[in-house]
Coordinates of C-alpha atoms and ligand atoms in Angstrom, one line a residue:
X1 CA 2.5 90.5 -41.7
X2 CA 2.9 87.0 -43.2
X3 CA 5.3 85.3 -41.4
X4 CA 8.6 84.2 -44.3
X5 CA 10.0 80.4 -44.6
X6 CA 13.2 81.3 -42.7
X7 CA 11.5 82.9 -40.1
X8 CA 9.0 79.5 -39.7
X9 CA 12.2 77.5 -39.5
X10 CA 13.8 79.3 -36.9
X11 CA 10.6 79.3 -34.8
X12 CA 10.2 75.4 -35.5
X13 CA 14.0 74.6 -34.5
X14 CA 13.7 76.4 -31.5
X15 CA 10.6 73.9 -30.7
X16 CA 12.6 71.3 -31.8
X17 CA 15.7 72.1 -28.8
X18 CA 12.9 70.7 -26.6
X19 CA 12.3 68.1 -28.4
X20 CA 15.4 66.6 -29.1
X21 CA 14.0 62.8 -30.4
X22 CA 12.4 64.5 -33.4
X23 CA 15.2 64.3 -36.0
X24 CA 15.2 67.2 -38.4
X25 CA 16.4 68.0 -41.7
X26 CA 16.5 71.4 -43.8
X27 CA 16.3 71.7 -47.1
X28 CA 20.1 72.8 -47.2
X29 CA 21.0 69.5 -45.5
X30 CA 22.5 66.8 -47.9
X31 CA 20.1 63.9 -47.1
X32 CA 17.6 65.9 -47.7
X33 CA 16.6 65.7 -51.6
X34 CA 16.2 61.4 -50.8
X35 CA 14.3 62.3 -48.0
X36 CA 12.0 64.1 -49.3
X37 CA 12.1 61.8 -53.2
X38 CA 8.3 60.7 -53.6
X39 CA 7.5 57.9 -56.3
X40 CA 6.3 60.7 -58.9
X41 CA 9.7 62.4 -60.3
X42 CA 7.3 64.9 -61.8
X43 CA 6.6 66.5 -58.6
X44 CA 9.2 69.6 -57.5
X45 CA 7.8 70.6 -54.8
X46 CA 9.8 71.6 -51.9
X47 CA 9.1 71.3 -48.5
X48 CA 9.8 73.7 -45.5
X49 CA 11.5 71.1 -43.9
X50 CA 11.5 67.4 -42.8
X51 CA 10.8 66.1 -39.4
X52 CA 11.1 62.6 -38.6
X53 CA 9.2 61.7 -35.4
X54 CA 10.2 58.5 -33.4
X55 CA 7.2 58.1 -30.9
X56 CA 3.5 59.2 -31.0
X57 CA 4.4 61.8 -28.3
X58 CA 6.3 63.2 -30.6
X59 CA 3.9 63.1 -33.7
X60 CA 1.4 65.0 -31.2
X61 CA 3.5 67.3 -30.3
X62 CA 4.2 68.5 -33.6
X63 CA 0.7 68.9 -34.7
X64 CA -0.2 70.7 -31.5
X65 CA 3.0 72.9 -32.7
X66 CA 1.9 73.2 -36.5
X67 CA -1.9 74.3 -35.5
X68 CA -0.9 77.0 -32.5
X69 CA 1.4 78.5 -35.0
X70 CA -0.6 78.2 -38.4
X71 CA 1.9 75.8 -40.4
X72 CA 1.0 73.5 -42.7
X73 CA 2.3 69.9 -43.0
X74 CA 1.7 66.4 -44.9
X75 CA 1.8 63.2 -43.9
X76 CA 4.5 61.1 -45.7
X77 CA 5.0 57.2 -45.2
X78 CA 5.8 55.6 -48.4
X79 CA 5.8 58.7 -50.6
X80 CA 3.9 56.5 -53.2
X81 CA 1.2 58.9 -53.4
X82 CA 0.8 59.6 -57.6
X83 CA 0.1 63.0 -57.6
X84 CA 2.4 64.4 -54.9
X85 CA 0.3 64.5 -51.8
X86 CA 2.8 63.5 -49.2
X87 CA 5.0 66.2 -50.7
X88 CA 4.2 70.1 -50.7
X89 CA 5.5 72.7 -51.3
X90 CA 6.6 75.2 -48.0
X91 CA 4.5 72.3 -46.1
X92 CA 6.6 70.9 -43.5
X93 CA 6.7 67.0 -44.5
X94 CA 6.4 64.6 -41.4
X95 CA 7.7 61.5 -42.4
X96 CA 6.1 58.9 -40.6
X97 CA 9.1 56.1 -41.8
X98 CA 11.2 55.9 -38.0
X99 CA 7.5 54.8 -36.5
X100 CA 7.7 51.1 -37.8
X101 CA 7.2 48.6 -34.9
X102 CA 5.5 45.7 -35.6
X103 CA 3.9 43.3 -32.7
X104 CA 1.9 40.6 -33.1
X105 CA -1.0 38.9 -30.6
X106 CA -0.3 36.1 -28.6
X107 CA -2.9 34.4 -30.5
X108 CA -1.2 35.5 -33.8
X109 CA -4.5 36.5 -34.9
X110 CA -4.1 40.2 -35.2
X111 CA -0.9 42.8 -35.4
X112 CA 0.2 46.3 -33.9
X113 CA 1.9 48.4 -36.8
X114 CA 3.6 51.9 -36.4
X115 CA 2.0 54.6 -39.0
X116 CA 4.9 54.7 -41.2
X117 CA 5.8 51.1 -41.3
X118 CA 6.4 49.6 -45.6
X119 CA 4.9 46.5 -46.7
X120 CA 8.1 44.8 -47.2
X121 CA 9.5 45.4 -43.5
X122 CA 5.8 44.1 -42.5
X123 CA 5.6 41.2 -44.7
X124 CA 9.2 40.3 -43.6
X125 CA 8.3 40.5 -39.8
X126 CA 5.1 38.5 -40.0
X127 CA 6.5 36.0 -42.3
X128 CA 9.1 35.2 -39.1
X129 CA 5.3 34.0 -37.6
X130 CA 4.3 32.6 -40.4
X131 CA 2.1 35.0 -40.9
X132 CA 0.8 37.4 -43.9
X133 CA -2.0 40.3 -44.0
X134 CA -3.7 41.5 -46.8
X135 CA -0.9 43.2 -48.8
X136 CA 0.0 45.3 -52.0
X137 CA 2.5 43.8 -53.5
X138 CA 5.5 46.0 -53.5
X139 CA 7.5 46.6 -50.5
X140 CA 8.4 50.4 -50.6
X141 CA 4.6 51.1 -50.5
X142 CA 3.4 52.6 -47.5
X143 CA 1.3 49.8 -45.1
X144 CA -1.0 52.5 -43.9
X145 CA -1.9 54.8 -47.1
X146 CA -2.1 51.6 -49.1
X147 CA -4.6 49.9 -46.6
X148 CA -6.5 52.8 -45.5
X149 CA -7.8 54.2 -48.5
X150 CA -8.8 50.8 -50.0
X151 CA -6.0 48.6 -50.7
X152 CA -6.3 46.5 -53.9
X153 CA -4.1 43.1 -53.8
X154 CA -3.4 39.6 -54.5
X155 CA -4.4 38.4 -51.3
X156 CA -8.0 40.1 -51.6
X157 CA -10.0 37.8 -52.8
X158 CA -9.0 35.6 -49.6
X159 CA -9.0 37.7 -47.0
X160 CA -10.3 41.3 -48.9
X161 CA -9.2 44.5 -48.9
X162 CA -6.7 46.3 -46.7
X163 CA -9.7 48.5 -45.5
X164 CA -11.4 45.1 -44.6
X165 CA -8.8 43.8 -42.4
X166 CA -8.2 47.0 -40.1
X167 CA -9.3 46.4 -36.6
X168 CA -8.5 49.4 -34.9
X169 CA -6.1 52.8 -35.0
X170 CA -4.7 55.4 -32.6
X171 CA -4.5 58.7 -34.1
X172 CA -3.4 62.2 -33.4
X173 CA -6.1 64.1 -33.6
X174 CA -6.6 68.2 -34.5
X175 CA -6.2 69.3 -31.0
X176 CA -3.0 67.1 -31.1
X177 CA -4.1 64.2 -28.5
X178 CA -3.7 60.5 -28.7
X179 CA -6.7 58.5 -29.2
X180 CA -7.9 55.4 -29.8
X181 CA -10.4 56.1 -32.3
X182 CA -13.7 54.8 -31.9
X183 CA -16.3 52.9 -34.2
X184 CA -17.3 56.0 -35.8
X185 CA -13.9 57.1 -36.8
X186 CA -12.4 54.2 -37.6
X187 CA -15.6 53.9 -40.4
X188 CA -13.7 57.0 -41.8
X189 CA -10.7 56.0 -41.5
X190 CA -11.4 52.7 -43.7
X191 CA -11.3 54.0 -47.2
X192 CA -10.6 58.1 -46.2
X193 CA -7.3 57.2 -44.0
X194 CA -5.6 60.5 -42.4
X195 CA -8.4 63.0 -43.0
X196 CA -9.4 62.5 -39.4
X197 CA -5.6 62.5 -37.6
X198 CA -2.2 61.6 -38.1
X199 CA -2.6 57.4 -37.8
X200 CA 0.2 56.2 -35.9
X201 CA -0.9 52.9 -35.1
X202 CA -3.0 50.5 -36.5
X203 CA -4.5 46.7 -35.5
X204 CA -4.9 44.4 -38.3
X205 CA -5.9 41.2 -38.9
X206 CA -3.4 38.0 -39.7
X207 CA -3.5 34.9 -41.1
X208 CA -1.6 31.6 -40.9
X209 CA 0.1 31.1 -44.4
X210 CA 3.7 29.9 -45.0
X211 CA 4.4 29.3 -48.5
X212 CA 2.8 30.9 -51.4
X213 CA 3.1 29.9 -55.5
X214 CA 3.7 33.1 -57.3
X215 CA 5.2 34.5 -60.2
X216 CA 4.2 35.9 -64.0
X217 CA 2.4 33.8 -67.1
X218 CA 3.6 35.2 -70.2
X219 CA 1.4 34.7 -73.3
X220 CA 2.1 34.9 -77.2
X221 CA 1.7 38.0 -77.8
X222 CA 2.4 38.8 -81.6
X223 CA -1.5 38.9 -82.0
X224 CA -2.0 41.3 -79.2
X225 CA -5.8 41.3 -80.2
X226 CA -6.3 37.9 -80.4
X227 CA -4.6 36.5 -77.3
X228 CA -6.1 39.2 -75.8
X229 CA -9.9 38.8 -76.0
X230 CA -9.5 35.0 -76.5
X231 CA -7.8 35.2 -72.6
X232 CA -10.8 37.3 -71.1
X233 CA -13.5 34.7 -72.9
X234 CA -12.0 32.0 -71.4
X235 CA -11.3 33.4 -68.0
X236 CA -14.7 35.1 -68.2
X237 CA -16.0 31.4 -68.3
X238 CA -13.4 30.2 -65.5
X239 CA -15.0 33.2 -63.0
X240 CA -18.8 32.0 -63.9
X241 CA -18.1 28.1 -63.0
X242 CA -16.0 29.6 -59.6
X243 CA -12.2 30.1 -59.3
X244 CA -10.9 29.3 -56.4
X245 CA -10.6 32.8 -53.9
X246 CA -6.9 31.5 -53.0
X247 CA -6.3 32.1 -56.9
X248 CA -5.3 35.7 -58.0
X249 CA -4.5 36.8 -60.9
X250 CA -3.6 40.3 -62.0
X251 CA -3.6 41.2 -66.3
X252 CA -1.3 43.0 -67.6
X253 CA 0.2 44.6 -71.1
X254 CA 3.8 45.6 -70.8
X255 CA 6.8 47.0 -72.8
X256 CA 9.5 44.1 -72.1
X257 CA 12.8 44.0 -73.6
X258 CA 11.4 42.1 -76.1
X259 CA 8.3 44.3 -77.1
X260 CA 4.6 44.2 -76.0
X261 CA 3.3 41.6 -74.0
X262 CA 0.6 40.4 -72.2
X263 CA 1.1 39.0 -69.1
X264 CA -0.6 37.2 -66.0
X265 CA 0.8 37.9 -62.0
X266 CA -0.1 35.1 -60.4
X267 CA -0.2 34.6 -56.5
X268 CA -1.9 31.0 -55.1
X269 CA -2.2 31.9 -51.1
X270 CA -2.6 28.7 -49.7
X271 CA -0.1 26.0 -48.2
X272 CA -1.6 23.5 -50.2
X273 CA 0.4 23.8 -53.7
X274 CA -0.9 21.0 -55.2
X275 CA -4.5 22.4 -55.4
X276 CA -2.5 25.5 -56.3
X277 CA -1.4 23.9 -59.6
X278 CA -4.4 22.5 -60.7
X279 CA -6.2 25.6 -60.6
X280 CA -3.1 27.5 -62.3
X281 CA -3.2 24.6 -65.4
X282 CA -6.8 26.5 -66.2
X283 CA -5.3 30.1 -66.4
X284 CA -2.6 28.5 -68.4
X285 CA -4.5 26.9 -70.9
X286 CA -6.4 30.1 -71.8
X287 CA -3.4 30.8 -74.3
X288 CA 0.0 30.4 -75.7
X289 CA 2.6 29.8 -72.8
X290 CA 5.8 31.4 -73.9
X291 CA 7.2 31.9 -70.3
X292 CA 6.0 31.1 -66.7
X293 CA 8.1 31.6 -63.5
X294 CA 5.5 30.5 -60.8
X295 CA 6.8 28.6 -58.3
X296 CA 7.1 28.4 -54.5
X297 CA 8.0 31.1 -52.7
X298 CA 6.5 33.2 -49.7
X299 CA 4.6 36.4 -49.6
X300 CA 7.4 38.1 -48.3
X301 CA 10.5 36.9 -50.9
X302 CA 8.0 37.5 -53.8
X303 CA 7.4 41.3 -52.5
X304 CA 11.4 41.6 -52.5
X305 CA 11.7 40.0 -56.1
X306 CA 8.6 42.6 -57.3
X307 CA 10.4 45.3 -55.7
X308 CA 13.6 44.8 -57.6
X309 CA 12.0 44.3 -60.6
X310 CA 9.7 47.3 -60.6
X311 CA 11.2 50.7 -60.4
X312 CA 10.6 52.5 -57.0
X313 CA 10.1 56.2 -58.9
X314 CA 9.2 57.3 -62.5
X315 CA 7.8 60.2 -64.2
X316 CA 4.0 60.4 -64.5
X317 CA 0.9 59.2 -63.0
X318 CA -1.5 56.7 -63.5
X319 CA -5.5 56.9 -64.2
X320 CA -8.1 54.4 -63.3
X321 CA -11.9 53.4 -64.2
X322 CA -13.4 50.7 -62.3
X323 CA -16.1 48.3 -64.1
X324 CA -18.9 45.2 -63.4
X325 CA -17.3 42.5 -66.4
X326 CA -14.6 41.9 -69.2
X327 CA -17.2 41.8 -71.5
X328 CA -16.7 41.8 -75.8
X329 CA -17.1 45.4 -76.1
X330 CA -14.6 46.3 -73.3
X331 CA -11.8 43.7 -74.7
X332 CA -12.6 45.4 -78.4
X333 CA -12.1 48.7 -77.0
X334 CA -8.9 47.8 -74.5
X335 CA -7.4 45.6 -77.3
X336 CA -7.4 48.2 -79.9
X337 CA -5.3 50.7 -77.5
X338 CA -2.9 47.9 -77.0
X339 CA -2.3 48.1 -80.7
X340 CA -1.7 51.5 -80.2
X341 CA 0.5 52.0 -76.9
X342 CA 3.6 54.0 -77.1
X343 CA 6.7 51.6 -76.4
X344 CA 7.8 53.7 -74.1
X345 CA 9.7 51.9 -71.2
X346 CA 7.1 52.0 -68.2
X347 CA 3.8 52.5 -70.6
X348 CA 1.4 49.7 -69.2
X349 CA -2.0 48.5 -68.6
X350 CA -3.0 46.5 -65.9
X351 CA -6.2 44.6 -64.3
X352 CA -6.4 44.4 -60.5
X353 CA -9.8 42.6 -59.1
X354 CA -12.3 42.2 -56.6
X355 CA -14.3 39.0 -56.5
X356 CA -16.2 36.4 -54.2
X357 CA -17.4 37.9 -50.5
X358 CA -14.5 40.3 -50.6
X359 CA -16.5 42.3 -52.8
X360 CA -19.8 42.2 -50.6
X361 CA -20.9 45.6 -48.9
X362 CA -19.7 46.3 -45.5
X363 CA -21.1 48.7 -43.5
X364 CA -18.5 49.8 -40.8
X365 CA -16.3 51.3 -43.8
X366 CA -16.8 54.2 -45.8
X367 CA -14.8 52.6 -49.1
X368 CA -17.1 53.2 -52.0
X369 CA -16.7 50.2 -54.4
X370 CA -18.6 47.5 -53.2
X371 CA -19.4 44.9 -55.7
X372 CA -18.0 42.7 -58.2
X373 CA -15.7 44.6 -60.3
X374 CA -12.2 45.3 -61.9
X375 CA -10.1 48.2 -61.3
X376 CA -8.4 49.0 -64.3
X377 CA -5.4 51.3 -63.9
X378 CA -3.2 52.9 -67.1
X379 CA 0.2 52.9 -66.5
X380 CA 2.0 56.2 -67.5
X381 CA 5.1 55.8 -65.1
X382 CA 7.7 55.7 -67.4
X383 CA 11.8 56.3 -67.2
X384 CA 12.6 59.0 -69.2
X385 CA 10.6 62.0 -68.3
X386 CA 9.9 63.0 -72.1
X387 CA 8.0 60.0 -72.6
X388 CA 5.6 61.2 -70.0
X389 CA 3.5 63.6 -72.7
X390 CA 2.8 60.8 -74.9
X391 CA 2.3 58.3 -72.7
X392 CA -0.3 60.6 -70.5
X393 CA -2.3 61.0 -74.0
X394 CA -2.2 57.3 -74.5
X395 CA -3.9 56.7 -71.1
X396 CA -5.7 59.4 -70.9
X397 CA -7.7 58.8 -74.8
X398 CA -7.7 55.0 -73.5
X399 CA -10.1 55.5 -70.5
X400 CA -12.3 58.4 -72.0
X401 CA -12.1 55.7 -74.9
X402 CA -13.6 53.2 -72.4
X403 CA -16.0 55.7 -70.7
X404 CA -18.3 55.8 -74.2
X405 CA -19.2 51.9 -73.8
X406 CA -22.6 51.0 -72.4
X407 CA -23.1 52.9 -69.0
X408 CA -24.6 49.9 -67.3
X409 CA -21.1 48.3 -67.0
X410 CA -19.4 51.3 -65.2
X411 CA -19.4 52.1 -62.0
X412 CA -20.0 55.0 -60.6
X413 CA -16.8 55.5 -58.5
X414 CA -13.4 55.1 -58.7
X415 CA -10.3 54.3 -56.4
X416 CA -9.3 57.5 -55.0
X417 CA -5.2 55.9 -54.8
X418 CA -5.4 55.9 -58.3
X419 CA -7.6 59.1 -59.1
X420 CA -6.1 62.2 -60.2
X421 CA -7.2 65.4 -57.7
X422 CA -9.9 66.9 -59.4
X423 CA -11.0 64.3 -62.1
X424 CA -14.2 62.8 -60.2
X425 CA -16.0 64.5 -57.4
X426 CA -15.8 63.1 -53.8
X427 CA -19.0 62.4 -54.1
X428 CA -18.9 59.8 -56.7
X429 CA -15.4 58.3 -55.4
X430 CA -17.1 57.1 -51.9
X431 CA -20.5 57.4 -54.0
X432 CA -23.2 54.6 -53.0
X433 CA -25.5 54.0 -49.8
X434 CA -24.9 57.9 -48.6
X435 CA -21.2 56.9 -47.8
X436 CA -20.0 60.4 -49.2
X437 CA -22.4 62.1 -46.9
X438 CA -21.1 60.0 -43.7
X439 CA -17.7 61.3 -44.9
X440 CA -18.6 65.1 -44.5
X441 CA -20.5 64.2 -41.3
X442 CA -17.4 62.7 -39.7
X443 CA -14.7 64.9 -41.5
X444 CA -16.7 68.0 -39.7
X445 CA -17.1 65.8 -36.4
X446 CA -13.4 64.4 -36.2
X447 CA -11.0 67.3 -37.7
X448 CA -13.8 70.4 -37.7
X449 CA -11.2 73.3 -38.2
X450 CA -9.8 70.8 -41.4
X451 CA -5.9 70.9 -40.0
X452 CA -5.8 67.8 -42.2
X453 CA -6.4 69.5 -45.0
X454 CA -3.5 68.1 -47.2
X455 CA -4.5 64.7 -46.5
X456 CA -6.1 62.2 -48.9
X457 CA -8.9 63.5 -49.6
X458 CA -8.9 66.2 -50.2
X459 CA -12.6 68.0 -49.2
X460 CA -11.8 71.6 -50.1
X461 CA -11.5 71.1 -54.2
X462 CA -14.9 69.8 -54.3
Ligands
LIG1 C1 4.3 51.7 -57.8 C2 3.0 51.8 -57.1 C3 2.3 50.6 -56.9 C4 1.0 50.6 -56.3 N1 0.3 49.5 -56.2 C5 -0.9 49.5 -55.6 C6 -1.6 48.2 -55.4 O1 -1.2 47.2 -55.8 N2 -2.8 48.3 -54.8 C7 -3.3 49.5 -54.4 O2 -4.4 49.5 -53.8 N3 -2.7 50.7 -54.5 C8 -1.5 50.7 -55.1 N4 -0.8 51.8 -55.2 C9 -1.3 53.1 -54.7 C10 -0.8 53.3 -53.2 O3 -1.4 52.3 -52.4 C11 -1.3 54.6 -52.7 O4 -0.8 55.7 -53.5 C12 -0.9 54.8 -51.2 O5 -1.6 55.9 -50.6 C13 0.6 55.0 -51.1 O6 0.9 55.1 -49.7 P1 2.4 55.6 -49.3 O7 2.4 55.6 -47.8 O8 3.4 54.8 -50.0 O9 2.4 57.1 -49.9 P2 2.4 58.5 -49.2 O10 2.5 59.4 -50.3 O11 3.5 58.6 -48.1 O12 1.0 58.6 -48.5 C14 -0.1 58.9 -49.2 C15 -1.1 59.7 -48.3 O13 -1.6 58.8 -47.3 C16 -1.8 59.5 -46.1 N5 -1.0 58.8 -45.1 C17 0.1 58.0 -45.2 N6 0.5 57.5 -44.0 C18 -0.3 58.1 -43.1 C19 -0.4 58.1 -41.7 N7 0.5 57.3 -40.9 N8 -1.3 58.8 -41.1 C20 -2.2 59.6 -41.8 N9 -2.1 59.7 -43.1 C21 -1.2 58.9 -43.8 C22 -1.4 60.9 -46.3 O14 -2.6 61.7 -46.6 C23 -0.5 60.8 -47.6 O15 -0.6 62.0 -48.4 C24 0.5 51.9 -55.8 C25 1.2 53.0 -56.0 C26 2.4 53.0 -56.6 C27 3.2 54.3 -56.8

């Protein structure tokens, strides 16, 4: 006889009497709609409940509890996923965010963090050291589903992805122990995160860095086409005479208050700012100034200026393609949607990159996009949820717009953040050098009866 909601509630709270640490909150309880609030307002879903572990005891005793008496449950940290992982329906939701210590080496070369911990609480501890990691760049986003599925940011072409800077992890795994998980796991666990175990610690690595120059380069932008593919010739030039890796600089077209525009983030991650500004003079001579707010600042105090700015939920998703160059036909193609995008509020297009020895292949990670490339993502995130239609449409004719140009300049994979379930196969995502079939080997070897089957990825849809 299946077993009802209320039912699975009353068995879980009588669990819960003896084990008082784990707070707990039912959907009837007040705080729960913002606990349970993911980044995607589109997504309904609602929970069976919310427990909020504070210790990795705790986080093992629930899944030992969850797989003896057949519920299911997700994973939540950020709740950034797009398309509503971290948040399913009669799935109890653990949410990771109490676990969110931070301790750093006596050497300051490396750093504890708890599984739930958000870039902006990490960034704000390290930067107490002097200290940064390789980061996203807003702080609500979740440290450990950002990093351990890839982990695209402005720091990468320093110090590379967040997959390339995790050292080690404990995890609870689907018998509900804690290990530490060895050098076969953790090569899952770099770029395919919690399908092996709940992570509620990971080592990374950390880097001396005070002071930063950051901020956004807005061009002309009346001739969207022009200033567009005039940019990408230039700065195509720029990357074949060598750009500097401390130099990062992440495209974008945006609906601003005052229309369309294209825009440059910049970060330059090294103390020495002079330097800094002599390579910036070269991005900011590929076009018409019209605003340009970089200036000093640290990593830290930029995330909390990016995470004011940029709303921390929408409506929508977003879509991604990843390719080898900004060539002619590409900027034709992406130019010619720009004339096109909806004004919508939110509606946006932007570049992020991987360059230099970041971008070599690595073998002790199964993260499929291993070369030189760009990672385009289309924006449909927008306010007001019936813009969300035409936006989708917009993004969605955009890449399959981009997928007819020559096939040599598109990878095969994509980044499974940014990747709706069910667009591209598994196989292609972690694609190359028989990384997808490592993933099945170790998904079978570390979680064989799949109790983390609503983690990212997601095996059984393929
Ligand atoms: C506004 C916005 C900006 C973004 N910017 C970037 C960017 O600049 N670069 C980039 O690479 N990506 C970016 N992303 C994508 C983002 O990194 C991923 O969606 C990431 O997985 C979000 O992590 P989270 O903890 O916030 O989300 P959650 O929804 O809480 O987690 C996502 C999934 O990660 C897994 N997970 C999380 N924590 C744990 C844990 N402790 N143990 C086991 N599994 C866990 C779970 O499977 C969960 O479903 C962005 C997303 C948004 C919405």
């Amino acid at each position: 006889m299946a077993v009802s909601l209320d039912q699975k509630r009353i068995a879980l709270e009588t669990f819960l009497q003896d084990h008082t640490n784990i707070k707990y909150v039912t959907p009837a309880a007040p705080e729960f709609s913002s606990l349970k609030a993911t980044y995607n307002l589109t997504i309904t879903a609602t929970p069976l409940a919310i427990v909020r572990p504070q210790s990795s005891n705790d986080v093992a005793a629930l899944v030992s509890y969850c797989t003896t008496h057949g519920i299911q449950f997700s994973v939540r940290s950020g709740g950034n996923n797009l398309y509503g992982a971290s948040c399913v329906q009669d799935a109890l939701m653990v949410d990771m965010r109490d676990i969110a210590f931070v301790d750093i080496d006596k050497e300051k070369s490396s750093a504890r963090v708890g599984g739930g911990i958000l870039q902006g609480k990490l960034a704000k501890e390290l930067s107490k050291e002097g200290l940064v990691t390789a980061m996203g760049s807003l702080g609500f986003v979740g440290f450990i589903g950002w990093g351990c599925y890839g982990g695209y940011g402005s720091l990468s072409a320093k110090y590379g992805l967040g997959v390339d800077n995790i050292l080690a992890a404990k995890v609870v795994n689907w018998n509900g122990e804690i290990v530490d998980a060895d050098e076969e796991m953790m090569k899952g666990i770099r770029g395919a995160g919690g399908a092996f175990g709940v992570i509620v610690e990971l080592t990374v690595k950390v880097y001396p860095l005070k002071s930063i120059l950051a901020g956004m380069i807005v061009f002309d932008s009346q001739d969207i086409t022009s200033v567009y593919q005039s940019y990408n010739a230039g700065y195509q030039t720029l990357l074949d005479e060598g750009l500097s890796p401390a130099l990062s600089s992440q495209q974008m077209v945006v609906n601003s208050p005052n229309g369309r525009a294209f825009a440059v983030g910049i970060i330059w991650s090294s103390d020495d700012h002079d330097a800094g500004r002599a390579e910036l003079a070269k991005i900011e001579a590929l076009g018409t100034v019209v605003m340009n707010t970089v200036g000093p600042t640290t990593v830290a105090d930029y995330m909390d200026i990016l995470s004011t700015q940029i709303p921390s939920s929408a409506y929508g998703a977003c879509q991604t393609l990843s390719i080898r160059k900004l060539n002619n036909e590409t900027t034709a193609i992406m130019s010619r949607n720009f004339e096109k995008m909806p004004s919508s509020f939110g509606t946006a297009f932007t570049i992020h990159e991987l360059r230099g020895p970041s971008a070599a292949p690595k073998s002790n990670s199964v993260f499929g996009l291993r070369e030189p490339h760009f990672m385009l993502e289309f924006i449909s995130t927008v306010a007001k949820e019936e813009d969300e239609k035409e936006s989708r449409e917009w993004a969605t004719n955009f890449r399959k717009e981009l997928l007819q140009m020559k096939p040599e300049n598109l990878l095969p994979g994509t980044y499974i953040s940014l990747t709706p379930p069910g667009v591209t196969p598994l196989s292609k995502i972690y694609g190359p050098d028989s990384n997808y079939e490592t993933l099945l080997e170790l998904k079978q070897k570390y979680d064989p009866h799949n109790v983390f089957n609503l983690a990212v990825p997601k095996f059984y849809e393929q």
